[in-house]
PDB file of C-alpha atoms in Angstrom:
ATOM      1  CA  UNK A   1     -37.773   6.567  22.001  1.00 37.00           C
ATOM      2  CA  UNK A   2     -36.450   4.603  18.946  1.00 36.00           C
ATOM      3  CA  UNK A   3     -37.787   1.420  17.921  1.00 40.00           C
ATOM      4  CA  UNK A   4     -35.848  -1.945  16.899  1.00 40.00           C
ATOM      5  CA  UNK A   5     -36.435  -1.317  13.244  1.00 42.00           C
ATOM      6  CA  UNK A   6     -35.518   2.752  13.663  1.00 40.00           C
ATOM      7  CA  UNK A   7     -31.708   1.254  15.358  1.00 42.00           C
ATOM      8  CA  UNK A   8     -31.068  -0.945  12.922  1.00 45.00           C
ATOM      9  CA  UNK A   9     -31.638   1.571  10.032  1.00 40.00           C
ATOM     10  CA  UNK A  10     -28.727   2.705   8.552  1.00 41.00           C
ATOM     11  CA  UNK A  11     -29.526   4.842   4.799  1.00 39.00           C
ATOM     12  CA  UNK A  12     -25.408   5.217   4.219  1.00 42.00           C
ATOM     13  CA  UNK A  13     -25.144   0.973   4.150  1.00 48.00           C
ATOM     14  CA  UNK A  14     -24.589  -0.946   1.305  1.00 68.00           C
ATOM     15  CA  UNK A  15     -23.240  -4.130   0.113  1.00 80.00           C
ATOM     16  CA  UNK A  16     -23.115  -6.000  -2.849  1.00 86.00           C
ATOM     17  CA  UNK A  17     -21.722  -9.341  -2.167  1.00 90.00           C
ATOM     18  CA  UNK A  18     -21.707 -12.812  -4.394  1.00 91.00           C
ATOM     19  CA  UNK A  19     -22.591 -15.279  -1.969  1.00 92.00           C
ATOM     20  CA  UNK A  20     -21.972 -19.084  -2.346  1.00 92.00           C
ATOM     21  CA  UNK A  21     -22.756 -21.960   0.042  1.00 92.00           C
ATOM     22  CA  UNK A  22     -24.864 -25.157   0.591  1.00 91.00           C
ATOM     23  CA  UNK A  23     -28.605 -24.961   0.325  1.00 88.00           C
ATOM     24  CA  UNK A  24     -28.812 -24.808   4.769  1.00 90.00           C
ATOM     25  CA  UNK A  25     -26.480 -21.650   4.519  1.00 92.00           C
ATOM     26  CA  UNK A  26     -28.930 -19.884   2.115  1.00 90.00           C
ATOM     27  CA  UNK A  27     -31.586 -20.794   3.820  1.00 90.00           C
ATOM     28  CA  UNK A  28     -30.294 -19.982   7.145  1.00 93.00           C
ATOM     29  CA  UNK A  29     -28.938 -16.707   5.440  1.00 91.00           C
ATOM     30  CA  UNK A  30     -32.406 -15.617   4.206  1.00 89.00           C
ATOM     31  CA  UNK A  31     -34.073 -16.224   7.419  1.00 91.00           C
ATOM     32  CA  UNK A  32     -31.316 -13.500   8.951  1.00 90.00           C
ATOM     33  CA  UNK A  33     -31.714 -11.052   6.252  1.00 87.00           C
ATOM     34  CA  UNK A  34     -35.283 -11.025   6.512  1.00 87.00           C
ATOM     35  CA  UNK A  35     -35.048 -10.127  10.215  1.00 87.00           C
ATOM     36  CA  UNK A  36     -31.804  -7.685   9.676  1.00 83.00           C
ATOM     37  CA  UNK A  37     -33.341  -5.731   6.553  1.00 78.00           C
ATOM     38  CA  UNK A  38     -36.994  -6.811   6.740  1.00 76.00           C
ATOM     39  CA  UNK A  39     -37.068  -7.581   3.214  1.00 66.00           C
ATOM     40  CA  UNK A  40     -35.302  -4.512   1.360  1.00 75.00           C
ATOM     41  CA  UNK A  41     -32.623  -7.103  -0.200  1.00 80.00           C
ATOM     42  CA  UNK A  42     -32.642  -8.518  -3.390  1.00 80.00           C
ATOM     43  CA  UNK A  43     -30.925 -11.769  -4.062  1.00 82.00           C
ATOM     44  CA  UNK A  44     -30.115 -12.034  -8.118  1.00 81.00           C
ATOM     45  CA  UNK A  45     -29.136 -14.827 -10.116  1.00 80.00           C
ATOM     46  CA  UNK A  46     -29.754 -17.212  -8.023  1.00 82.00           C
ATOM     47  CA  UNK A  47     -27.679 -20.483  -9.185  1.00 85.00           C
ATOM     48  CA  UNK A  48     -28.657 -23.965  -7.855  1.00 86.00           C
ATOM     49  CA  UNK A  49     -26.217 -26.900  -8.271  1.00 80.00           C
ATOM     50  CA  UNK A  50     -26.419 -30.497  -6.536  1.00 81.00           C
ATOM     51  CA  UNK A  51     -23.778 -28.921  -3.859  1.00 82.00           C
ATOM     52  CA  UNK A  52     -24.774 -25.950  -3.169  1.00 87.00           C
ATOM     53  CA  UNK A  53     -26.063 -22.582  -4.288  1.00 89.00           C
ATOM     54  CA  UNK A  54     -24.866 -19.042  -5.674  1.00 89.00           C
ATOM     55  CA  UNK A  55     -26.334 -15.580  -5.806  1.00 89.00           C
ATOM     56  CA  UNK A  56     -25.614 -11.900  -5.489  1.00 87.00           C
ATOM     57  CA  UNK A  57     -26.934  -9.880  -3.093  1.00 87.00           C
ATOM     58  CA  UNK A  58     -27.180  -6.495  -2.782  1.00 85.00           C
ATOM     59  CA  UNK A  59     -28.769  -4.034   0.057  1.00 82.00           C
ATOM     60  CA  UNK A  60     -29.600  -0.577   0.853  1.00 76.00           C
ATOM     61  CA  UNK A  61     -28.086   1.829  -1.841  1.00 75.00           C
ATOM     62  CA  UNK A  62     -26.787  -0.887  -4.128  1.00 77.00           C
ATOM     63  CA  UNK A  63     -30.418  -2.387  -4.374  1.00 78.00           C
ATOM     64  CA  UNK A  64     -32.200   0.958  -4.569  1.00 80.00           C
ATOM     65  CA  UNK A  65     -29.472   2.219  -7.329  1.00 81.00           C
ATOM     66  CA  UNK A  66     -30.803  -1.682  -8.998  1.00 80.00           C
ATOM     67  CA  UNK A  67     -34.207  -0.535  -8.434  1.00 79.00           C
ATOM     68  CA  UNK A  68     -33.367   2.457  -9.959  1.00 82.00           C
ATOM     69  CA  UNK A  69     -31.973   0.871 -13.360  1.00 80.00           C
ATOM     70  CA  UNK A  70     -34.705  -0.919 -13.982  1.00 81.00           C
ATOM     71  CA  UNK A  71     -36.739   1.959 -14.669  1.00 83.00           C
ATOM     72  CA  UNK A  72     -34.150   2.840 -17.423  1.00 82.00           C
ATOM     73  CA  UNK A  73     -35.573   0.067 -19.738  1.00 82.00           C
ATOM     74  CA  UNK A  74     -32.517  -2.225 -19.799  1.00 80.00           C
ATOM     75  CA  UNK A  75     -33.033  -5.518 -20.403  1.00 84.00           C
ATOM     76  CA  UNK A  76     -33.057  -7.968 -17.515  1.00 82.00           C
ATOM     77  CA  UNK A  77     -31.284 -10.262 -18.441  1.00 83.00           C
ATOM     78  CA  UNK A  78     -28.543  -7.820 -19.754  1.00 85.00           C
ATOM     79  CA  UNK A  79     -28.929  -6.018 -16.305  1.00 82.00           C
ATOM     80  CA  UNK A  80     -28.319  -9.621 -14.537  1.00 81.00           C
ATOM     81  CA  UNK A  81     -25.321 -10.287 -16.250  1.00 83.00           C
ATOM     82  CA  UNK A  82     -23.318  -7.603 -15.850  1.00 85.00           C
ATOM     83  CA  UNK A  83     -24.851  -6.285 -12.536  1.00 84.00           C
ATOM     84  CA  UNK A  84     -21.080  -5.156 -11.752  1.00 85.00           C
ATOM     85  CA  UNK A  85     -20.357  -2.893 -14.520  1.00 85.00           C
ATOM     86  CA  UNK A  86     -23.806  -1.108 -14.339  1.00 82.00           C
ATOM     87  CA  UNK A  87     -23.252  -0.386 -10.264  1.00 81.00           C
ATOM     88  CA  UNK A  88     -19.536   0.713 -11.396  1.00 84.00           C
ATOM     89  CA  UNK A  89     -18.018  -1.918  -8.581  1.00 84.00           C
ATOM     90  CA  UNK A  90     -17.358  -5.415  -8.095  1.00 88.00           C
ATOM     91  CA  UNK A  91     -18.970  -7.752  -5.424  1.00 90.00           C
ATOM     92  CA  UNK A  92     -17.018  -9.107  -2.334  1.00 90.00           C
ATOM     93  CA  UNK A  93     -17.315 -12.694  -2.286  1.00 94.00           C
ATOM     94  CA  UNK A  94     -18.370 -14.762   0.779  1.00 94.00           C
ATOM     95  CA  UNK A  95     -20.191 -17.584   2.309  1.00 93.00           C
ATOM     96  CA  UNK A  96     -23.314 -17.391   3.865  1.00 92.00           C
ATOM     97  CA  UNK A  97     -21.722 -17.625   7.656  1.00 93.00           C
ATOM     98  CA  UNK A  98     -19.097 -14.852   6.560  1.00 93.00           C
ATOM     99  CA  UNK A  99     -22.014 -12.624   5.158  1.00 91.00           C
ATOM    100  CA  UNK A 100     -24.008 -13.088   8.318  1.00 90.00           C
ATOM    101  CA  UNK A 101     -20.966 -12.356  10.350  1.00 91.00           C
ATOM    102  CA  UNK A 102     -20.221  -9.452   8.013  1.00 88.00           C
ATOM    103  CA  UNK A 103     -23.734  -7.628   8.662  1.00 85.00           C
ATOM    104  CA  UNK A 104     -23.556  -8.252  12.486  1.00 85.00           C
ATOM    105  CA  UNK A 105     -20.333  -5.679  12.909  1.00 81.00           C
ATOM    106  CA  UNK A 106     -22.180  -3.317  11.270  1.00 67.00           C
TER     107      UNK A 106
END
């Protein structure tokens, strides 16, 4: 018999997805991804602002290829800013309700 966490795990999804909202969304947004992914996410470049709040995220493949790049001794910083040319794509771009309803088709 499967468990919860062996249903919900799926190695062929990915995302990588720039995500900007108000600071409830994130937070709202976090709480769901921990219980979706159980904490194999990464938010990056996390940008707060008096209205809101920006960030990529990426999951599954995209954060393991991130994982994978670090080990290749690029800088950080360099890997933060141009996240989209090293993983050879470019992110969708939602808010924090569309990301959540965009990981519950899947």
């Amino acid at each position: 018999m499967l468990t919860v966490n062996e249903k919900r795990y799926n190695p062929n999804f990915q995302a990588y997805i720039k995500v900007k909202d108000n600071h409830a969304g994130f937070h709202h947004l976090k709480h769901f991804l921990d219980e979706k992914f159980e904490f194999d996410y990464c938010l990056l470049n996390q940008k707060k602002t008096k209205n809101g709040m920006s960030a990529s995220l990426l999951t599954k493949k995209d954060y393991d290829k991130f994982l994978d790049l670090l080990k290749l001794n690029i800088p950080i910083i360099e890997l933060k800013e141009n996240l989209a040319k090293y993983l050879k794509k470019k992110p969708k771009k939602m808010n924090a309700a569309e990301t959540i309803t965009y990981f519950n088709k899947k």
